[in-house]
Short mmCIF file of C-alpha atoms and ligand atoms in Angstrom, two decimals:
data_model
loop_
_atom_site.label_atom_id
_atom_site.label_comp_id
_atom_site.label_asym_id
_atom_site.label_seq_id
_atom_site.Cartn_x
_atom_site.Cartn_y
_atom_site.Cartn_z
CA MET A 290 0.07 0.01 0.02
CA LEU A 291 0.96 3.44 -0.87
CA ARG A 292 2.92 4.52 1.75
CA THR A 293 4.38 8.26 2.03
CA GLU A 294 7.73 9.20 2.52
CA PHE A 295 8.15 13.13 3.65
CA SER A 296 11.61 15.21 3.54
CA SER A 297 9.54 17.76 5.02
CA TYR A 298 6.30 18.88 5.38
CA THR A 299 4.16 21.38 3.63
CA THR A 300 2.25 22.76 6.80
CA GLU A 301 3.01 22.18 10.53
CA LYS A 302 -0.54 22.21 12.16
CA GLY A 303 -4.11 22.22 11.03
CA LYS A 304 -7.46 20.28 11.55
CA VAL A 305 -9.39 17.84 9.10
CA SER A 306 -13.49 16.73 9.87
CA TYR A 307 -15.22 13.81 8.31
CA SER A 308 -18.28 11.99 8.62
CA ALA A 309 -18.51 8.22 7.77
CA PRO A 310 -21.66 5.47 7.63
CA SER A 311 -22.12 2.52 8.86
CA ASN A 312 -22.57 -0.49 6.44
CA ILE A 313 -24.73 -3.45 6.07
CA ALA A 314 -23.32 -6.43 4.89
CA LEU A 315 -25.66 -8.27 2.12
CA VAL A 316 -22.73 -11.31 1.93
CA LYS A 317 -21.15 -11.65 4.73
CA TYR A 318 -17.59 -11.83 5.95
CA TRP A 319 -16.92 -14.05 8.53
CA GLY A 320 -13.61 -15.66 8.80
CA LYS A 321 -10.24 -13.92 8.28
CA HIS A 322 -6.56 -14.96 8.00
CA GLY A 323 -3.08 -12.81 8.13
CA VAL A 324 -3.23 -9.62 8.82
CA GLN A 325 -7.35 -8.68 8.72
CA LEU A 326 -7.69 -10.47 5.32
CA PRO A 327 -11.09 -11.77 4.27
CA GLN A 328 -11.73 -15.40 3.57
CA ASN A 329 -14.14 -14.61 0.85
CA ALA A 330 -15.65 -11.46 -0.75
CA SER A 331 -17.99 -9.79 0.82
CA LEU A 332 -20.90 -7.03 -0.29
CA SER A 333 -22.69 -4.52 1.68
CA PHE A 334 -24.74 -1.47 1.21
CA THR A 335 -23.23 1.90 2.45
CA LEU A 336 -25.70 3.56 4.90
CA SER A 337 -26.37 7.22 5.44
CA ASN A 338 -27.69 8.56 8.65
CA CYS A 339 -25.92 6.00 11.18
CA LYS A 340 -22.83 7.58 11.29
CA THR A 341 -19.49 8.80 13.31
CA ILE A 342 -18.50 12.26 13.15
CA THR A 343 -14.44 12.93 13.21
CA SER A 344 -12.34 15.73 13.49
CA ILE A 345 -8.69 15.62 14.07
CA ALA A 346 -6.94 18.89 14.70
CA TYR A 347 -2.62 17.82 14.41
CA GLU A 348 0.41 19.94 15.23
CA LYS A 349 4.01 19.31 14.71
CA LYS A 350 5.68 18.13 17.83
CA SER A 351 8.30 20.37 19.13
CA SER A 352 10.66 17.48 19.77
CA ALA A 353 11.10 14.15 17.99
CA SER A 354 10.13 11.05 19.97
CA ASP A 355 9.00 7.48 19.01
CA ASN A 356 5.57 7.40 20.69
CA PHE A 357 2.16 8.18 19.49
CA GLU A 358 0.86 11.40 20.77
CA PHE A 359 -3.19 12.18 21.06
CA GLN A 360 -5.92 12.67 23.55
CA PHE A 361 -9.21 11.23 22.83
CA PHE A 362 -12.68 12.77 23.51
CA PHE A 363 -16.01 10.94 22.79
CA GLU A 364 -18.92 13.18 22.24
CA GLY A 365 -16.89 15.71 24.27
CA GLN A 366 -15.81 14.06 26.88
CA PRO A 367 -12.52 12.60 27.30
CA LYS A 368 -12.41 8.80 26.59
CA PRO A 369 -9.39 7.17 28.55
CA SER A 370 -10.82 3.66 27.80
CA PHE A 371 -10.22 3.85 23.87
CA GLU A 372 -6.71 5.24 23.64
CA LEU A 373 -5.27 1.94 24.17
CA LYS A 374 -7.23 0.95 21.45
CA ILE A 375 -6.17 4.24 19.16
CA ASN A 376 -3.01 3.37 19.82
CA THR A 377 -2.95 -0.42 18.92
CA PHE A 378 -4.56 0.99 15.57
CA PHE A 379 -1.43 3.85 15.10
CA GLU A 380 0.91 1.02 16.00
CA ARG A 381 -0.62 -1.51 12.85
CA ILE A 382 -0.75 1.89 10.66
CA SER A 383 2.35 3.80 11.06
CA GLU A 384 4.43 1.88 8.74
CA PHE A 385 2.06 3.15 6.20
CA CYS A 386 1.58 6.87 7.82
CA PRO A 387 5.06 7.49 9.13
CA PHE A 388 3.67 10.91 9.87
CA LEU A 389 1.99 9.57 12.87
CA LYS A 390 5.64 10.10 15.24
CA ASP A 391 6.03 13.51 14.24
CA PHE A 392 2.40 14.93 15.05
CA SER A 393 0.11 15.05 18.22
CA PHE A 394 -3.06 14.73 17.24
CA LYS A 395 -6.88 15.59 19.56
CA ILE A 396 -8.88 13.84 18.45
CA ASP A 397 -12.69 14.49 18.77
CA SER A 398 -15.39 11.78 17.71
CA GLU A 399 -19.23 11.49 17.72
CA ASN A 400 -22.25 8.94 16.85
CA THR A 401 -25.38 10.07 15.24
CA PHE A 402 -27.15 7.36 16.27
CA PRO A 403 -27.83 6.27 20.24
CA HIS A 404 -25.10 5.30 22.64
CA SER A 405 -25.51 1.56 23.71
CA SER A 406 -28.42 1.16 20.74
CA GLY A 407 -26.37 -2.63 19.69
CA ILE A 408 -25.30 -1.12 16.20
CA ALA A 409 -21.63 -1.27 15.82
CA SER A 410 -19.75 1.98 15.58
CA SER A 411 -16.33 0.02 14.83
CA ALA A 412 -17.37 0.73 10.81
CA SER A 413 -18.21 4.19 10.93
CA GLY A 414 -15.76 5.00 13.21
CA MET A 415 -12.40 3.28 11.87
CA ALA A 416 -13.73 4.83 8.32
CA ALA A 417 -14.06 8.31 9.76
CA MET A 418 -10.80 7.93 11.42
CA ALA A 419 -8.77 6.83 8.82
CA GLN A 420 -10.13 9.08 6.07
CA CYS A 421 -9.12 11.86 8.25
CA LEU A 422 -6.00 10.50 8.53
CA VAL A 423 -5.42 10.07 4.84
CA GLN A 424 -6.62 13.75 4.57
CA ILE A 425 -4.20 14.76 7.08
CA GLU A 426 -1.33 13.32 5.12
CA VAL A 427 -2.69 14.81 1.87
CA ALA A 428 -2.40 18.46 3.96
CA LEU A 429 1.03 17.60 4.81
CA GLY A 430 2.60 17.06 1.20
CA SER A 431 1.35 13.73 -0.17
CA THR A 432 0.89 13.43 -4.19
CA LEU A 433 -1.60 10.75 -3.46
CA THR A 434 -4.24 11.08 -6.50
CA LEU A 435 -8.19 11.25 -5.19
CA GLU A 436 -8.80 7.03 -6.35
CA GLU A 437 -5.25 6.48 -4.04
CA GLN A 438 -6.63 8.43 -1.17
CA LEU A 439 -10.07 6.40 -1.29
CA GLN A 440 -7.97 2.97 -1.60
CA LYS A 441 -5.62 4.34 1.56
CA ALA A 442 -8.48 5.13 3.79
CA SER A 443 -10.09 1.72 3.00
CA PHE A 444 -6.93 0.02 3.32
CA LEU A 445 -6.34 1.96 7.07
CA ALA A 446 -9.55 1.26 8.19
CA ARG A 447 -9.96 -2.50 7.39
CA LEU A 448 -6.76 -2.31 9.29
CA GLY A 449 -9.13 -0.74 12.74
CA SER A 450 -11.79 -2.95 11.90
CA GLY A 451 -12.43 -4.99 8.82
CA SER A 452 -15.93 -4.58 7.40
CA ALA A 453 -15.11 -0.42 7.91
CA CYS A 454 -13.21 -0.59 4.80
CA ARG A 455 -16.62 -0.73 3.01
CA SER A 456 -17.89 2.26 4.34
CA LEU A 457 -16.10 4.83 2.25
CA GLU A 458 -17.88 4.75 -0.62
CA GLY A 459 -21.28 4.09 -1.63
CA PRO A 460 -24.18 2.99 -2.24
CA VAL A 461 -22.49 -0.58 -3.16
CA THR A 462 -18.68 -1.62 -1.87
CA VAL A 463 -17.38 -5.02 -2.31
CA TRP A 464 -14.18 -5.99 0.23
CA GLY A 465 -12.00 -9.19 -0.94
CA ALA A 466 -10.74 -9.93 -4.29
CA HIS A 467 -13.61 -11.58 -7.01
CA PRO A 468 -12.68 -12.74 -9.86
CA GLU A 469 -16.02 -11.04 -11.09
CA VAL A 470 -15.91 -7.23 -9.47
CA GLU A 471 -12.86 -5.62 -11.65
CA GLY A 472 -10.77 -4.02 -9.29
CA SER A 473 -11.69 -5.66 -6.05
CA SER A 474 -8.96 -6.18 -3.16
CA ASP A 475 -8.33 -8.14 -0.37
CA GLU A 476 -6.79 -5.41 0.74
CA PHE A 477 -9.57 -2.66 0.44
CA ALA A 478 -13.02 -2.09 -0.66
CA VAL A 479 -13.67 -0.82 -3.87
CA LYS A 480 -17.15 1.06 -5.05
CA ILE A 481 -18.89 -1.79 -7.45
CA PRO A 482 -17.95 -0.95 -10.54
CA PHE A 483 -21.41 -1.00 -12.39
CA GLN A 484 -23.96 1.08 -12.18
CA VAL A 485 -26.89 -0.84 -9.41
CA HIS A 486 -30.36 -0.82 -10.37
CA GLU A 487 -32.19 2.37 -9.61
CA ILE A 488 -34.12 0.21 -7.11
CA PHE A 489 -31.43 -0.25 -5.21
CA GLU A 490 -30.18 3.41 -4.59
CA ASP A 491 -32.64 4.63 -2.59
CA PHE A 492 -33.18 1.24 -0.82
CA GLN A 493 -34.38 1.55 2.97
CA ASP A 494 -32.97 -0.02 5.87
CA THR A 495 -35.16 0.05 9.15
CA ILE A 496 -32.89 -1.71 12.09
CA LEU A 497 -34.93 -2.76 14.37
CA LEU A 498 -33.03 -2.47 17.96
CA VAL A 499 -34.21 -5.59 19.65
CA ASP A 500 -31.68 -6.17 21.44
CA LYS A 501 -29.62 -2.95 22.81
CA GLY A 502 -26.87 -4.78 25.10
CA GLU A 503 -23.11 -5.95 24.35
CA LYS A 504 -22.76 -9.01 22.59
CA GLN A 505 -22.16 -12.12 24.95
CA VAL A 506 -19.17 -13.23 21.56
CA SER A 507 -17.14 -10.81 20.02
CA SER A 508 -16.83 -10.45 16.39
CA THR A 509 -13.06 -11.40 16.86
CA VAL A 510 -13.83 -14.34 18.67
CA GLY A 511 -16.52 -15.04 15.79
CA HIS A 512 -14.26 -15.09 12.59
CA ASN A 513 -11.55 -16.65 14.78
CA LEU A 514 -13.83 -19.67 15.37
CA MET A 515 -13.93 -20.13 11.56
CA HIS A 516 -10.27 -21.82 11.48
CA GLU A 517 -11.29 -25.06 12.68
CA HIS A 518 -15.22 -24.86 11.25
CA PRO A 519 -15.81 -27.73 9.91
CA PHE A 520 -17.86 -26.14 6.67
CA ALA A 521 -15.24 -22.84 6.63
CA SER A 522 -14.37 -24.03 3.07
CA GLN A 523 -17.84 -24.62 1.87
CA ARG A 524 -18.94 -21.56 3.42
CA PHE A 525 -16.47 -19.88 2.05
CA GLU A 526 -16.96 -20.58 -1.40
CA GLN A 527 -20.61 -20.58 -1.08
CA ALA A 528 -19.96 -16.55 -0.25
CA ASN A 529 -17.88 -16.33 -3.58
CA GLY A 530 -20.98 -17.66 -5.00
CA ASN A 531 -23.41 -15.60 -4.25
CA LEU A 532 -21.51 -12.15 -4.29
CA ALA A 533 -21.33 -13.04 -8.35
CA GLU A 534 -24.79 -13.45 -8.30
CA LEU A 535 -26.17 -10.91 -6.22
CA ALA A 536 -23.55 -8.49 -8.33
CA GLU A 537 -25.74 -9.70 -11.51
CA VAL A 538 -28.93 -9.45 -9.67
CA MET A 539 -28.37 -5.79 -8.35
CA GLN A 540 -27.70 -4.70 -12.15
CA LYS A 541 -30.99 -6.50 -13.14
CA GLY A 542 -32.77 -5.35 -9.92
CA ASN A 543 -34.70 -8.91 -9.64
CA LEU A 544 -36.11 -8.49 -6.35
CA GLU A 545 -36.68 -12.18 -5.86
CA ARG A 546 -32.96 -13.70 -6.27
CA PHE A 547 -32.03 -10.48 -4.18
CA ILE A 548 -34.20 -11.41 -1.31
CA HIS A 549 -33.38 -15.29 -1.19
CA ILE A 550 -29.99 -14.28 -1.77
CA VAL A 551 -29.28 -11.56 1.23
CA GLU A 552 -31.96 -13.56 3.83
CA SER A 553 -29.79 -16.73 2.83
CA GLU A 554 -26.57 -14.91 4.04
CA ALA A 555 -28.03 -13.57 7.11
CA LEU A 556 -29.42 -16.89 8.24
CA THR A 557 -26.31 -18.73 6.60
CA LEU A 558 -24.17 -16.24 9.03
CA HIS A 559 -25.80 -17.45 11.98
CA SER A 560 -25.59 -21.24 11.47
CA MET A 561 -21.90 -20.56 11.39
CA MET A 562 -22.40 -19.20 14.62
CA MET A 563 -24.18 -22.32 15.66
CA THR A 564 -22.18 -24.24 14.08
CA SER A 565 -18.74 -23.33 15.52
CA SER A 566 -16.45 -24.89 18.82
CA PRO A 567 -17.52 -23.52 21.08
CA TYR A 568 -21.18 -22.70 19.19
CA PHE A 569 -22.99 -20.07 20.39
CA ILE A 570 -26.28 -18.05 19.44
CA LEU A 571 -26.30 -14.39 18.85
CA MET A 572 -30.29 -14.03 18.06
CA LYS A 573 -33.47 -13.28 20.62
CA PRO A 574 -36.46 -15.16 20.23
CA GLU A 575 -37.61 -11.86 19.28
CA THR A 576 -35.58 -11.57 16.37
CA LEU A 577 -37.42 -15.16 15.00
CA GLU A 578 -40.53 -14.09 15.80
CA VAL A 579 -39.84 -10.43 13.70
CA ILE A 580 -38.24 -13.22 10.76
CA ASN A 581 -41.74 -15.15 10.93
CA HIS A 582 -44.18 -11.53 10.80
CA ILE A 583 -41.93 -10.30 7.83
CA TRP A 584 -42.04 -13.58 6.31
CA GLU A 585 -45.51 -13.73 6.36
CA PHE A 586 -46.18 -9.54 5.99
CA ARG A 587 -44.58 -10.37 2.01
CA LYS A 588 -46.56 -13.34 1.40
CA GLU A 589 -49.84 -11.71 2.25
CA ASN A 590 -49.16 -8.17 0.94
CA ASN A 591 -46.96 -9.52 -1.88
CA ILE A 592 -44.42 -6.56 -0.82
CA PRO A 593 -40.20 -6.95 -1.55
CA VAL A 594 -39.44 -6.87 2.06
CA CYS A 595 -36.94 -8.81 3.16
CA PHE A 596 -34.39 -8.94 6.53
CA THR A 597 -30.60 -9.30 7.01
CA LEU A 598 -28.51 -9.73 10.31
CA ASP A 599 -24.86 -8.52 11.52
CA ALA A 600 -23.53 -10.32 14.17
CA GLY A 601 -25.98 -9.59 16.72
CA ALA A 602 -30.30 -9.98 17.53
CA ASN A 603 -30.83 -6.46 15.83
CA VAL A 604 -32.75 -6.77 12.46
CA HIS A 605 -32.26 -5.03 9.28
CA VAL A 606 -35.54 -4.60 7.46
CA LEU A 607 -35.00 -3.77 3.78
CA TYR A 608 -37.33 -2.67 1.04
CA PRO A 609 -37.57 -0.13 -1.75
CA LYS A 610 -38.59 3.27 -0.87
CA SER A 611 -41.84 2.80 -2.95
CA PHE A 612 -43.31 0.65 -0.39
CA LYS A 613 -42.22 2.77 2.55
CA ASP A 614 -45.27 3.72 3.79
CA GLU A 615 -46.92 -0.04 4.13
CA VAL A 616 -43.73 -0.98 5.45
CA LEU A 617 -43.26 1.25 8.32
CA THR A 618 -47.05 0.36 9.04
CA PHE A 619 -46.10 -2.73 9.54
CA ILE A 620 -43.40 -2.27 11.30
CA ASN A 621 -45.21 0.09 13.92
CA SER A 622 -48.02 -2.31 14.25
CA GLU A 623 -46.26 -5.64 14.33
CA LEU A 624 -42.52 -5.66 14.96
CA ALA A 625 -41.62 -2.76 17.43
CA GLY A 626 -43.09 -4.41 20.16
CA TYR A 627 -40.14 -6.63 19.44
CA CYS A 628 -37.54 -4.10 19.49
CA GLN A 629 -36.37 -2.48 23.19
CA ASN A 630 -38.32 0.36 24.06
CA LYS A 631 -39.75 -0.15 20.51
CA GLN A 632 -37.01 1.41 19.23
CA TYR A 633 -35.91 1.42 15.88
CA ILE A 634 -33.68 3.47 13.26
CA CYS A 635 -34.76 4.52 9.86
CA ASP A 636 -31.87 4.60 7.36
CA VAL A 637 -31.06 4.20 3.79
CA VAL A 638 -28.20 3.71 0.98
CA GLY A 639 -25.87 6.50 1.02
CA THR A 640 -22.67 7.34 -0.78
CA GLY A 641 -19.90 7.09 1.59
CA ILE A 642 -17.72 9.32 3.73
CA GLN A 643 -18.55 13.27 3.71
CA LYS A 644 -15.97 16.09 3.87
CA LEU A 645 -17.56 18.96 7.26
O1 LIG B 882 -15.48 -5.95 11.05
P1 LIG B 882 -16.27 -7.15 11.77
O2 LIG B 882 -14.90 -7.65 12.68
O3 LIG B 882 -16.78 -6.34 12.96
O4 LIG B 882 -16.71 -8.20 11.59
C1 LIG B 882 -18.07 -7.81 10.82
C2 LIG B 882 -18.84 -8.96 10.63
C3 LIG B 882 -20.14 -9.18 10.11
O5 LIG B 882 -20.79 -7.85 10.22
C4 LIG B 882 -20.70 -10.30 10.81
C5 LIG B 882 -20.16 -9.27 8.31
C6 LIG B 882 -19.76 -8.16 7.51
O6 LIG B 882 -19.08 -8.30 6.56
O7 LIG B 882 -20.39 -6.97 8.08
#
């Protein structure tokens, strides 16, 4: 990856601010190797409303030192518990960003979604931070092209949290080398290199907050359990096959196949958890209730609404914008009761990072 060596810097201090959204995988990444490299390609919708807003102020250190100097504030408050994570992230990326040791940083971050909603902030958080760091590098005099800047931000975000690399661009990105996605790479995500059907450009994602608590098993542990998993190789092959078909389906706008692949991917992800050793279940009884209601509603009303799950109990309800009224009425009357405090978040497919 593009490492910029500086003999001198064009500026000594400044500030950059970006927002980055969360993303929801349709073809799931579950299982990794090496340094945050995926075992199969994954594909996701970039979201709009669930995002992290990060500003980084930087200033050249008065004297050289070999450590990282930074302060981290979350919603205006110092957050020492995050500092270890950031230090580990800086250590991992410093070979690609040697300027990190020459500057001190003040990082301010906030999320637009509620605290402890069960929505992982690592994707949006790492994407926003990575984009800010690349823009600092550009301000300091690096000559990366726009395309290289996006690639590098995605590459750095991946080193922070795998799926974060898919949050830089939208509406649909792919991470993981795949023969049918030109330019795709295990090292960073790319925007899907074709026009998706217009129905997907403003696809809705209503996130039902079934369980807002901390997960009992982290993604890191879950990914690692794929190493000895009896179905691992079939799963990785299946995901790559699903991605090939979904890529075609998303160009044509075939909702029937879309629903089939997306729901199958969600249930397969959770099947991998249930067949790991040790096994575990992240779904809750309410998750299954919601899924059954969605199936009934779809059948009775012939409305193309489906679900996906990430590594947790919350349900992402996906549907075309033209059915928003009917689906929201259904969610309010039949699904909200399964959510903690009847809470859900309305999101929509989006375009990725924004400069603030
Ligand atoms: O990026 P991680 O390590 O939090 O793993 C994400 C895993 C899933 O959300 C379950 C799937 C995915 O592709 O986003």
